[in-house]
Coordinates of C-alpha atoms in Angstrom, one line a residue:
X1 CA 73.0 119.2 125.0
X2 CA 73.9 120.0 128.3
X3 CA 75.2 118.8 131.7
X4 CA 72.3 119.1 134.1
X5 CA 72.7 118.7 138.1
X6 CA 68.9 119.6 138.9
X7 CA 65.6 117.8 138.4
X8 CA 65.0 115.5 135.3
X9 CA 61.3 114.6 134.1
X10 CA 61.1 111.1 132.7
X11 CA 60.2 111.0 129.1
X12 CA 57.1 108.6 129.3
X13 CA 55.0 109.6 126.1
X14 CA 54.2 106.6 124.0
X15 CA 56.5 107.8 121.3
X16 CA 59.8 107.4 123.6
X17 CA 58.2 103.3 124.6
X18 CA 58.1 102.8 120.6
X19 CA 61.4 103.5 120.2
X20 CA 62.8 101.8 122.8
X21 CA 61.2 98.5 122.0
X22 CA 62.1 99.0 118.6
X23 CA 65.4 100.2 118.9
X24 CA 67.8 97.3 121.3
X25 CA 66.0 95.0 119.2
X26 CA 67.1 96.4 115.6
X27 CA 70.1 96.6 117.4
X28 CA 70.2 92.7 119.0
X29 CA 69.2 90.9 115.9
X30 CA 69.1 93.0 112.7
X31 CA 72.6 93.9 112.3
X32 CA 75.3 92.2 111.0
X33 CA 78.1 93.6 113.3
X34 CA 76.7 94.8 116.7
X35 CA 80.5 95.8 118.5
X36 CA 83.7 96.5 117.4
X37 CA 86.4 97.2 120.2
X38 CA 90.6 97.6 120.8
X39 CA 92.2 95.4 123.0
X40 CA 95.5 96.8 124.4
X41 CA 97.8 96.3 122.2
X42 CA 95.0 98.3 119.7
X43 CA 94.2 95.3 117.6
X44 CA 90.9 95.7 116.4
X45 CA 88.0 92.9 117.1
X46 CA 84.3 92.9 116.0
X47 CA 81.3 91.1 116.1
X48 CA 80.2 90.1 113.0
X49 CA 77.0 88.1 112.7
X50 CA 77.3 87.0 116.0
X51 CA 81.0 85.6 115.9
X52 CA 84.1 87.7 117.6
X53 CA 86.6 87.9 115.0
X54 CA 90.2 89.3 114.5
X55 CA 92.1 92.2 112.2
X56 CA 94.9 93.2 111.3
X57 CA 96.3 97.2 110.7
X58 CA 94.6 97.0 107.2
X59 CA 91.4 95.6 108.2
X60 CA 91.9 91.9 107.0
X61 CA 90.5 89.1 108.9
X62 CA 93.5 87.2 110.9
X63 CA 91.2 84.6 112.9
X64 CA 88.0 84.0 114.5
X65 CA 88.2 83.8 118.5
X66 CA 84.9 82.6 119.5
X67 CA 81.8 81.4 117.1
X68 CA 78.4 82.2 117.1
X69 CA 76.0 79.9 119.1
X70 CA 74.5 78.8 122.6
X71 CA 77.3 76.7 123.7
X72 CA 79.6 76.9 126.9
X73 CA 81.9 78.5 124.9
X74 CA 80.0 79.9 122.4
X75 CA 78.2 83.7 122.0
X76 CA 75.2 85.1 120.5
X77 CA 75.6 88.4 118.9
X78 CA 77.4 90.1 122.2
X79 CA 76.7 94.3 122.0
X80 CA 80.0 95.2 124.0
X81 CA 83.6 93.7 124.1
X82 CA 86.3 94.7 126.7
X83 CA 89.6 93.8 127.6
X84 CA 91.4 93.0 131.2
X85 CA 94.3 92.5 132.1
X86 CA 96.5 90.3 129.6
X87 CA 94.2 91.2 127.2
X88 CA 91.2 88.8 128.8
X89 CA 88.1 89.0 126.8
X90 CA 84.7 90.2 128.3
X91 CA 81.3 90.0 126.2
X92 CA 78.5 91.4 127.0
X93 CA 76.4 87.6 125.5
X94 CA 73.4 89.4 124.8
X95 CA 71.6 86.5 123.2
X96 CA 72.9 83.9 126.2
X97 CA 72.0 86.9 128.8
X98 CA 75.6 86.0 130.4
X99 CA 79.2 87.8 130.4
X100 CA 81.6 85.5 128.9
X101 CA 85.5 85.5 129.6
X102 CA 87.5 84.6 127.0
X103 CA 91.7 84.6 127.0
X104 CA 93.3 86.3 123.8
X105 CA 93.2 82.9 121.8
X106 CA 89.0 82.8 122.5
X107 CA 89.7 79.8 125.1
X108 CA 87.2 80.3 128.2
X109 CA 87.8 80.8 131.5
X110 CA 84.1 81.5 132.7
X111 CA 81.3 82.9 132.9
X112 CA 78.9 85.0 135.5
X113 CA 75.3 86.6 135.3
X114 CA 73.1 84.1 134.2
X115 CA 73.4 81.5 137.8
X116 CA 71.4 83.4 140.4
X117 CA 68.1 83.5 139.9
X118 CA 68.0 86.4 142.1
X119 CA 70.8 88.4 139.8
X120 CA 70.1 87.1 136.2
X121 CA 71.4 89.4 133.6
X122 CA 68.4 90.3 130.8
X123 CA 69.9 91.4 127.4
X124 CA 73.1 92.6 129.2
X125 CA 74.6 95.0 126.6
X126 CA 77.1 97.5 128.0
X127 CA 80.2 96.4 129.2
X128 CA 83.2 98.7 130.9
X129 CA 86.4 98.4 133.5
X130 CA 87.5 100.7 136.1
X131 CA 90.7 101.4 137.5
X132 CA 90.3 98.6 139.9
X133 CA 89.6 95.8 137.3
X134 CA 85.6 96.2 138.5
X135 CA 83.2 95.2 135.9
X136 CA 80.7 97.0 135.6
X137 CA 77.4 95.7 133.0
X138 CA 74.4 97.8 131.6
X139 CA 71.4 95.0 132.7
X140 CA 68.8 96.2 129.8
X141 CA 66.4 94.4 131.0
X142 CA 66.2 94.9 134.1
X143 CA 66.8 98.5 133.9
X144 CA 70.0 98.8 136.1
X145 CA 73.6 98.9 136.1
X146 CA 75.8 95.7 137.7
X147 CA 79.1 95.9 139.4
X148 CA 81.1 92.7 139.5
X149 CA 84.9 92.0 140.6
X150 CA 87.0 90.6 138.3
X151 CA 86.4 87.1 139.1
X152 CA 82.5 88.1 137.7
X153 CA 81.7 88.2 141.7
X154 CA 78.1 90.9 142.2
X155 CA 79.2 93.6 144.3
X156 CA 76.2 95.8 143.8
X157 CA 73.4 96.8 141.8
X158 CA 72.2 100.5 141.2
X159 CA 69.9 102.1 138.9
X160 CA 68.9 105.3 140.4
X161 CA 69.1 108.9 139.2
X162 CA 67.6 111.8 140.0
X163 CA 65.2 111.1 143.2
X164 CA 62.7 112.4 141.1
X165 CA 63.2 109.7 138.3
X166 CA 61.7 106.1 138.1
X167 CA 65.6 105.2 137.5
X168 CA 67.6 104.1 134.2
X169 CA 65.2 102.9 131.3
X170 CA 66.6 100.8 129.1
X171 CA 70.2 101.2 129.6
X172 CA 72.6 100.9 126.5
X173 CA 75.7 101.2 126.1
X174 CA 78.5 102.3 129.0
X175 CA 81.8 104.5 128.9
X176 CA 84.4 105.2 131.7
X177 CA 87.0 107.9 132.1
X178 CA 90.2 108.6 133.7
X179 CA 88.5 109.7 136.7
X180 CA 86.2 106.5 136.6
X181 CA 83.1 108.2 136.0
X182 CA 80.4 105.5 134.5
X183 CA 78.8 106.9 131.5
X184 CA 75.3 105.3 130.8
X185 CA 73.2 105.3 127.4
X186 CA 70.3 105.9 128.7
X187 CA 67.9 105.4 125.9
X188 CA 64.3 105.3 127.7
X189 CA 65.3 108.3 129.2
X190 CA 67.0 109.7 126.3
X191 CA 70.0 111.0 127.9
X192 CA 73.7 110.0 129.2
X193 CA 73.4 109.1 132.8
X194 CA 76.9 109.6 134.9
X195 CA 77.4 107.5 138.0
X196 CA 80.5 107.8 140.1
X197 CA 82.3 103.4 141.3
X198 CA 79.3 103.8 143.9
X199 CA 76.3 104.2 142.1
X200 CA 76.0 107.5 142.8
X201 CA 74.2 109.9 140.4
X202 CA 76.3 112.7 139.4
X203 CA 75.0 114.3 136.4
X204 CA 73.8 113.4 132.7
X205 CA 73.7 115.0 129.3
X206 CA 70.5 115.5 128.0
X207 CA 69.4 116.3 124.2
X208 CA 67.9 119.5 123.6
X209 CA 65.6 117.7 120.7
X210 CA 64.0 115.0 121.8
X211 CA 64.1 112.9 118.2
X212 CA 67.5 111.9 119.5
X213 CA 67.6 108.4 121.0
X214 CA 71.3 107.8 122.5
X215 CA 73.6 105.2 121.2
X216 CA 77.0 103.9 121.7
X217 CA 79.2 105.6 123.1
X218 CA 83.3 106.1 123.7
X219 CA 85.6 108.1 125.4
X220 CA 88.9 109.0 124.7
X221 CA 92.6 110.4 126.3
X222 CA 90.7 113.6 127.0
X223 CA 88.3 112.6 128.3
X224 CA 86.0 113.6 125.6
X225 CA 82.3 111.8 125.2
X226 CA 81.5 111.1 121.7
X227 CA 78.0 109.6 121.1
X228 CA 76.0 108.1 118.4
X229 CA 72.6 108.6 118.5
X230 CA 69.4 108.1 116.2
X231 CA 70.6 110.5 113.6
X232 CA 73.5 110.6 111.4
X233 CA 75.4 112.5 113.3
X234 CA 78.3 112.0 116.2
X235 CA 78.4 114.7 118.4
X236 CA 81.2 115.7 121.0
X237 CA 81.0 116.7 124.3
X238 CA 83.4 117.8 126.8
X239 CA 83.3 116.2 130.5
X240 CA 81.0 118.9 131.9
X241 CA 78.5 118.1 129.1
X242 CA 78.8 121.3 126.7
X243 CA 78.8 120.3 123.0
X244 CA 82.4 120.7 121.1
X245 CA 82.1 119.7 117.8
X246 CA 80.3 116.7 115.4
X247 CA 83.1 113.6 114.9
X248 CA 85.4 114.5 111.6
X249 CA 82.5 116.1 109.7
X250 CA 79.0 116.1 110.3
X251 CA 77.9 114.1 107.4
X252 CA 80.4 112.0 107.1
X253 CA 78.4 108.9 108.2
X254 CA 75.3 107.7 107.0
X255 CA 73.9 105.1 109.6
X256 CA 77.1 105.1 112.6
X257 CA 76.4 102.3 115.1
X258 CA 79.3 100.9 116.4
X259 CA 82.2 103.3 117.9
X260 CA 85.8 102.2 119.4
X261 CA 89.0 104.2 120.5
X262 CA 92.6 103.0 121.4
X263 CA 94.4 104.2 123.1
X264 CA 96.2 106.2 120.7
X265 CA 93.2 108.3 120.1
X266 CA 92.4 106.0 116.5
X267 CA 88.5 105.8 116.7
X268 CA 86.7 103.3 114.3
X269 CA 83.5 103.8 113.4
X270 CA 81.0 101.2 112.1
X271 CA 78.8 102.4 109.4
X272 CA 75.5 100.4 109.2
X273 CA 74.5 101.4 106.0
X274 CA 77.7 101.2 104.2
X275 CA 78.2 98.1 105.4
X276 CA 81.8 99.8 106.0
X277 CA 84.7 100.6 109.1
X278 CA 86.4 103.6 108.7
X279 CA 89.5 104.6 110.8
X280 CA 90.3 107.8 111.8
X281 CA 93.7 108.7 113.5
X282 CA 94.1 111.4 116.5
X283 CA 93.9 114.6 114.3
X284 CA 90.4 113.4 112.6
X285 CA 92.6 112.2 109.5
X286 CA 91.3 108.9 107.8
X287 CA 93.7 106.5 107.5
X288 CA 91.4 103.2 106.4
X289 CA 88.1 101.7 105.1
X290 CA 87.0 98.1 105.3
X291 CA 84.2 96.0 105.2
X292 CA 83.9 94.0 108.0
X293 CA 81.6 91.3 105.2
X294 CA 82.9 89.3 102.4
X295 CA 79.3 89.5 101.0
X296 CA 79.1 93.4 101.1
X297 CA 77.5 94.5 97.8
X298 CA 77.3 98.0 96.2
X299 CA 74.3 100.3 96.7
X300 CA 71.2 99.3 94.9
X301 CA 70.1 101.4 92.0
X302 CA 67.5 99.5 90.8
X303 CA 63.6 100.5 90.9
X304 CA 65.0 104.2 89.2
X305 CA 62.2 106.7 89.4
X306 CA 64.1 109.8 87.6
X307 CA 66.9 110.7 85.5
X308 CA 68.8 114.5 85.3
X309 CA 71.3 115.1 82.4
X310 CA 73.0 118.4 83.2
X311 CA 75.2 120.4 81.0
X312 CA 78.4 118.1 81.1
X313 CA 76.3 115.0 79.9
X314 CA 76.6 113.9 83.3
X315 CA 73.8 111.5 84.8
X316 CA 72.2 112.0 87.8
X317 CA 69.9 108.8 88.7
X318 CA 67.5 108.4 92.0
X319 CA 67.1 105.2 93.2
X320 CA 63.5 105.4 95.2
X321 CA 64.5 101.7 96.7
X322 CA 67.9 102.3 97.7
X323 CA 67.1 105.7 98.9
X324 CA 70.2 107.5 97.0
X325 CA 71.3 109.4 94.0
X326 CA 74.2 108.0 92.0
X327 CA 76.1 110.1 89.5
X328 CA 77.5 109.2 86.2
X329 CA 79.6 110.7 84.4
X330 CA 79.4 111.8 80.6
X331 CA 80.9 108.0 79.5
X332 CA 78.0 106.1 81.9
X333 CA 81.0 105.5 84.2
X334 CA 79.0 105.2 87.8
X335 CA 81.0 107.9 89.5
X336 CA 79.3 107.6 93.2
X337 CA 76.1 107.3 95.2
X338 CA 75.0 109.7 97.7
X339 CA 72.8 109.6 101.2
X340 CA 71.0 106.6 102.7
X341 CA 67.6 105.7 104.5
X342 CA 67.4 108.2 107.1
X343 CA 65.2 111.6 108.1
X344 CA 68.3 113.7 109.2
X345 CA 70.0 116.3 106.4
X346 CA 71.2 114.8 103.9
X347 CA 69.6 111.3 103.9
X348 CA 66.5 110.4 102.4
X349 CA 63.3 108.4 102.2
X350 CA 61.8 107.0 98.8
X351 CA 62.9 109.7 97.1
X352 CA 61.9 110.3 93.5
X353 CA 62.8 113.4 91.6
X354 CA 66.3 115.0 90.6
X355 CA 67.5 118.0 89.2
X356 CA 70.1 120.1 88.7
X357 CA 69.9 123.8 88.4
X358 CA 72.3 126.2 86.3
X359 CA 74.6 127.2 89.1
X360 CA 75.0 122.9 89.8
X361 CA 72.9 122.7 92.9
X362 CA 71.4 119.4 93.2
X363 CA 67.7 118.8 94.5
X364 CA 66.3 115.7 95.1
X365 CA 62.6 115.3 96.2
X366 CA 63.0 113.8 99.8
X367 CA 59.3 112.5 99.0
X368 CA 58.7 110.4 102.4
X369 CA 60.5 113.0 104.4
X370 CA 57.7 116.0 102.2
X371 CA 61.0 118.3 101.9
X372 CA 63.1 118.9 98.6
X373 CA 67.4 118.6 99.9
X374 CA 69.6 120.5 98.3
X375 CA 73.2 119.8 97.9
X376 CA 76.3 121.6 96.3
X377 CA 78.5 120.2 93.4
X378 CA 80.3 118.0 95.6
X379 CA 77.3 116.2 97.0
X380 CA 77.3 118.3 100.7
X381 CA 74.3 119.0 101.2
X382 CA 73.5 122.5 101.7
X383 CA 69.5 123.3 102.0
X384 CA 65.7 122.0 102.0
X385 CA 62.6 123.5 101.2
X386 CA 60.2 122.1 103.6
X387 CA 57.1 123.4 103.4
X388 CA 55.8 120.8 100.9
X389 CA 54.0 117.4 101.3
X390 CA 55.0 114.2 99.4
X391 CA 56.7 116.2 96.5
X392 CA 57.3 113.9 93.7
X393 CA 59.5 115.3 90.8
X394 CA 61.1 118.8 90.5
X395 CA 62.4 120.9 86.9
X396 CA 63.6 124.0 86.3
X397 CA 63.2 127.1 83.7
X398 CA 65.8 129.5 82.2
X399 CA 65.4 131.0 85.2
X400 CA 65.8 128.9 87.6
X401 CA 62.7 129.0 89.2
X402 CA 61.5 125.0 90.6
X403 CA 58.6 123.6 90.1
X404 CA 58.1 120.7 92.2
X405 CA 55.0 118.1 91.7
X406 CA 53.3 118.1 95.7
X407 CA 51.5 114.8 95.5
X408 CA 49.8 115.8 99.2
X409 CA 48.0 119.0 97.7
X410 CA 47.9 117.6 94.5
X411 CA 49.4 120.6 92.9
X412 CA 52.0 122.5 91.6
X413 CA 54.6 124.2 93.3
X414 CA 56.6 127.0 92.3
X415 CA 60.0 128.6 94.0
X416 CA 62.1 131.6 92.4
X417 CA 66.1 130.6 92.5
X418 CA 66.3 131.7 96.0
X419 CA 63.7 129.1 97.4
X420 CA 60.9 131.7 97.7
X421 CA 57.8 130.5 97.3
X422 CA 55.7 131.7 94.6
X423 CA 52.8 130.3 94.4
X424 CA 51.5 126.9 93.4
X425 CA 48.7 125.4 90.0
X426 CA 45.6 123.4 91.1
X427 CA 43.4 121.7 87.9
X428 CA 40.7 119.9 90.1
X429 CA 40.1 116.8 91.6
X430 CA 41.1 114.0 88.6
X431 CA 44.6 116.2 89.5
X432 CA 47.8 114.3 90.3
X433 CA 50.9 115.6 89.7
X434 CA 53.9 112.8 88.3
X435 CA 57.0 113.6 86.9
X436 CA 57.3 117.4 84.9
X437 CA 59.6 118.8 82.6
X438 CA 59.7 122.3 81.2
X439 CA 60.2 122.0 77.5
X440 CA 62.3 124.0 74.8
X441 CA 59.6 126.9 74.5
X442 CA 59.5 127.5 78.6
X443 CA 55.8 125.0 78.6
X444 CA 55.7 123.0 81.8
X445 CA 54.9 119.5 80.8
X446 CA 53.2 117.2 83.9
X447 CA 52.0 114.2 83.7
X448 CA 48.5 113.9 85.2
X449 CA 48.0 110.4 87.0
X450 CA 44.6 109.8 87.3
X451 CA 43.7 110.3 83.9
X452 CA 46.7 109.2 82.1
X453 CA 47.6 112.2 80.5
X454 CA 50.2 114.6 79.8
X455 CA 49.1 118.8 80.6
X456 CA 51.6 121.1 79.2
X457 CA 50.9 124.7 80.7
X458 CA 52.5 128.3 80.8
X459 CA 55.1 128.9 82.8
X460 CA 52.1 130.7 84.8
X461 CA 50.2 127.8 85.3
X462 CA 47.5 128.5 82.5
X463 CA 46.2 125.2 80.4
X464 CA 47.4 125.1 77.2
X465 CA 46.6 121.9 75.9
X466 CA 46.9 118.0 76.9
X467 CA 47.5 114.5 74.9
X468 CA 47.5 110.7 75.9
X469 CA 44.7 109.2 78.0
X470 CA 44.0 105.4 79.7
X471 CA 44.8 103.1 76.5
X472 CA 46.8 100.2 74.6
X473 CA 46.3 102.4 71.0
X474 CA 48.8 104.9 69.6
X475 CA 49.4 107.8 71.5
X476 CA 47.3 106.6 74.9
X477 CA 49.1 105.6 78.0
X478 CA 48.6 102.7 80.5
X479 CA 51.5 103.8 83.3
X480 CA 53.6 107.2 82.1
X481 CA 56.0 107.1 84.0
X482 CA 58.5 109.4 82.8
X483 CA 59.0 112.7 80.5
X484 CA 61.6 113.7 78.4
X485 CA 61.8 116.7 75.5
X486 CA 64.6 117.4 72.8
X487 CA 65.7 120.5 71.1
X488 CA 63.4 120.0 68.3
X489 CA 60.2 120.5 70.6
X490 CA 59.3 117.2 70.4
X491 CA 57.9 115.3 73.7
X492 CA 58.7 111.7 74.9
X493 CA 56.7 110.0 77.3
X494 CA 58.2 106.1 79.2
X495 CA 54.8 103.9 79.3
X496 CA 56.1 101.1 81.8
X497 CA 52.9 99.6 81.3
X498 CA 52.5 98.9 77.5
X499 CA 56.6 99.1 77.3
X500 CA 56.6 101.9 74.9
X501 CA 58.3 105.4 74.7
X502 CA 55.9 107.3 72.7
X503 CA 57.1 110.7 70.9
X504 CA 54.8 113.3 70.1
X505 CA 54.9 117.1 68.4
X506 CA 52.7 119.5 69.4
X507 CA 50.4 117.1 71.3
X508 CA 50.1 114.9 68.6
X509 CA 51.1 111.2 68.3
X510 CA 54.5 110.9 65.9
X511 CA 55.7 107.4 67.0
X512 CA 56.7 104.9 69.4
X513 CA 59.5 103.2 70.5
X514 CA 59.6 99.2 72.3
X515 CA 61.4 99.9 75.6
X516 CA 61.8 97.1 78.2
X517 CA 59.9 97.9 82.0
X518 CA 62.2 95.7 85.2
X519 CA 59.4 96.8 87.7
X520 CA 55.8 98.2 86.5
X521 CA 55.6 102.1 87.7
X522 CA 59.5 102.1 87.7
X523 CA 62.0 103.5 85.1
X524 CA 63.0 106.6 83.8
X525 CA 64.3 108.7 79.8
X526 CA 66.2 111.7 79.7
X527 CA 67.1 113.4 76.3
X528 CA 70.2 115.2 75.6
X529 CA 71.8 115.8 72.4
X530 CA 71.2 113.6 69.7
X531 CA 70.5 110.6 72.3
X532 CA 67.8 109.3 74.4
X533 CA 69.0 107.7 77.8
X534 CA 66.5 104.8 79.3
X535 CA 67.7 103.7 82.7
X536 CA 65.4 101.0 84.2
X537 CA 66.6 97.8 86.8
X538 CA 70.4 98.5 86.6
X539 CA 70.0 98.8 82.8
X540 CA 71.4 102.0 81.5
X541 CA 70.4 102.4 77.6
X542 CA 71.5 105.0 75.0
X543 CA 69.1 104.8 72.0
X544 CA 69.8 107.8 68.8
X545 CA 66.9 109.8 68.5
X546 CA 66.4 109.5 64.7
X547 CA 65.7 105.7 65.8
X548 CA 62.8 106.8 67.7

């Protein structure tokens, strides 16, 4: 980003209209905490479902100051707080298109913004105070900024920018700094907008990518701009606009939507997805995590599409559904989960496949995202290989070299253990690459989809032979699902459709084994050892392979 003085072009392709209308509304009603904010004493509040509540220095409730509703004294899911002098309350009432005054015990003194017809606030949702104890509001939709006294009296309105722009589109949220400089999420416009007490444009910080749609945003002592934006990411900029840094680390958060700073330089930062506030002090230390939710649950790991075991005996499960990988270590102990719903590095979309090569990189196939992410022992993630479309499931060889099922060019990729690409295997059009293995004798196993089967091929992408087919009899397959091999040579197939795991030798039928299928198409077997691991719903099953 920079700090641009000159021209501006209005974004106005249909894409940028999408996201805004889809964006203040996700924001509005799908949340359930939409501001957190210090007062100044540095007491934390937040909304939280719609209700502005109370904690203490380790993130316990104390009280609730004002409920959730359309009352006089009442709010619906307010997108700013700020706080005046004796520590007066202002809320941005989105839902009641009003500011509402609140003293420190929630008691209210009044209201403004929603009596003249002439200057009713639509989905007010930025709130800030300048040196002067002016209040200034971000008037979404109306697309302009509007100045108030402290008694809530309109002393102007202005939404201009550059005289070559239509004006602010969408404003979001505000930030002041020392110098009173207004700060404006500009999110039609995709850019920070900077306005001097008089409603005079000054400058604004505009993204050099234009997937980035502004967010929150906070200042602190300073006078650095950290903002949240459509990504994962919260960047820092100094005052003149130039990037610094990204917040405490760049992937630290997963889905950050909420941002507040006291004045001791602690920032808390709401995490969406985690459902979580962490608390950092000055020097980018944490110091807390809460949830803000009495009801906040664990990650899902249900509807399980693959299963890794790597040399430890650790597990390494994707959930497709909850859009992570979870680890577990060589006991079944759930150790963590890892990324989110998200198209920025290091989250994911419905992924599906997992491995882990010798050196104990991690790569999970991104599927909806058509990349393969990479990430180090400790979970960081470190690479992608992105020339691919919907890649489904991923193994390895003694030497390291990936083959990925590509779904989108229903094939077979190959990569060397540098990510080069290598080449890829085609078999025709009844050709659908599911999940592969690479067995004992260096064969690549893949199940074929459309017809049910199971190929097992050269490491040079040369037929060997195939087994199964569509069936309920002994060694045919209604929905394979999942492949698995031993030491002995042996190959085990998961039928979520017939609720079997069915072993073979060779290609040829040995045996089966009843397993139990929590979602048709979902579940996953790994073998290691003298064990077989079935992990399907939250189940996680360790059968002995002579049993099978």
């Amino acid at each position: 980003m920079k700090l641009i003085m000159t021209k501006y072009k209005l974004l106005k392709d249909f894409y940028t209209i999408s996201i805004v209308l889809v964006f203040l509304p996700a924001i509005c009603f799908a949340q359930d905490v939409t501001a957190i904010a210090y007062d100044n004493e540095n007491n934390l509040f937040a909304v939280v479902d719609g209700s502005i509540k109370q904690y203490d220095a380790k993130g316990k409730e104390k009280k609730s100051i004002v409920s959730f509703g359309s009352k006089d004294n009442q709010v619906i899911r307010p997108l700013s707080l700020v706080f005046g002098t004796d520590n007066i309350i202002y809320a941005a009432d989105t839902g009641n298109n009003r500011i509402q005054v609140f003293n420190k015990k929630g008691e209210k003194l009044f209201s403004f913004g929603n009596t003249n017809p002439e200057e009713k606030l639509s989905r007010p949702s930025g709130l800030v105070i300048d040196s002067k104890s002016n209040i200034y509001c971000s008037d979404t939709g109306n697309n302009s900024i509007r100045k108030y006294d402290s008694k809530g009296n309109l002393l102007m309105t202005f939404k201009i920018t550059d005289k070559s722009d239509a004006g602010l589109q969408s404003p979001f949220s505000l930030a002041i700094d020392k110098q009173d400089r207004i700060y404006v999420s500009d999110i039609g416009n995709r850019c920070i907008e900077i306005f001097d007490t008089q409603g005079i444009f000054s400058g604004k910080i505009v993204s050099e990518s234009t997937d980035e749609i502004p967010g929150n945003i906070a200042i602190n002592s300073k006078d650095e701009i950290l903002i949240l934006d459509s990504s994962r990411y919260i960047r820092v900029y100094d005052k003149e606009g130039k990037f610094i840094k990204y917040f405490v680390d760049k992937y630290e958060f997963i889905q950050p939507v909420c941002i507040a700073i006291d004045k001791n330089d602690n920032t808390a930062v709401y995490d969406l997805q985690n459902k979580s506030v962490k608390v950092f002090n000055s020097s980018g230390k944490q110091n807390l995590e809460f949830s803000l939710r009495t009801d906040r649950r664990e990650h899902s790991i249900r509807r399980t599409s693959n299963i890794f075991i790597d040399n430890k005996n650790q597990k390494w499960i994707v959930s497709t559904r909850g859009s992570r990988y979870a680890k577990y270590d060589a006991s079944g102990k759930l150790v963590g989960s890892y990324g989110g719903k998200g198209t920025s590095e290091g989250l994911f979309d419905n992924p599906c496949g997992i491995a882990v090569d010798s050196s104990g990189r991690i790569f999970v196939c991104d599927t909806f995202n058509n990349r393969v992410e990479i990430f180090d022992s400790n979970n960081r993630y470190i690479d992608s290989i992105n020339d691919l479309s919907f890649p489904m499931f991923i193994t390895f060889d003694k030497q390291d070299n990936a083959y990925i099922s590509n779904r989108g060019t229903v094939s077979i990729k190959k990569y060397d253990k540098n990510l080069k690409y290598l080449g890829e295997f085609k078999f025709g059009d009844e050709f659908s690459p599911g999940d592969i293995i690479v067995n004992k004798d260096g064969d690549i196993c893949v199940i074929n989809t459309p017809k049910h089967e199971v190929l097992v091929l050269s490491s040079s992408g040369e037929k060997k032979y195939s087994f199964g087919g569509y069936g309920e009899e002994k060694g045919k397959f209604e929905v394979p699902v999942s492949l698995t091999s031993d030491d002995n040579g042996n190959i085990y197939v998961y039928d979520t459709g017939n609720k079997k795991i069915n072993k073979f030798k060779n290609g040829n039928y040995v045996s089966n084994y009843k397993a139990g299928a929590f979602f048709w198409g979902f579940g996953a077997i790994a073998a290691k050892g003298e064990n077989m691991y079935l992990f399907y719903g939250d189940k996680f099953i360790e059968i002995p392979l002579n049993e099978m």
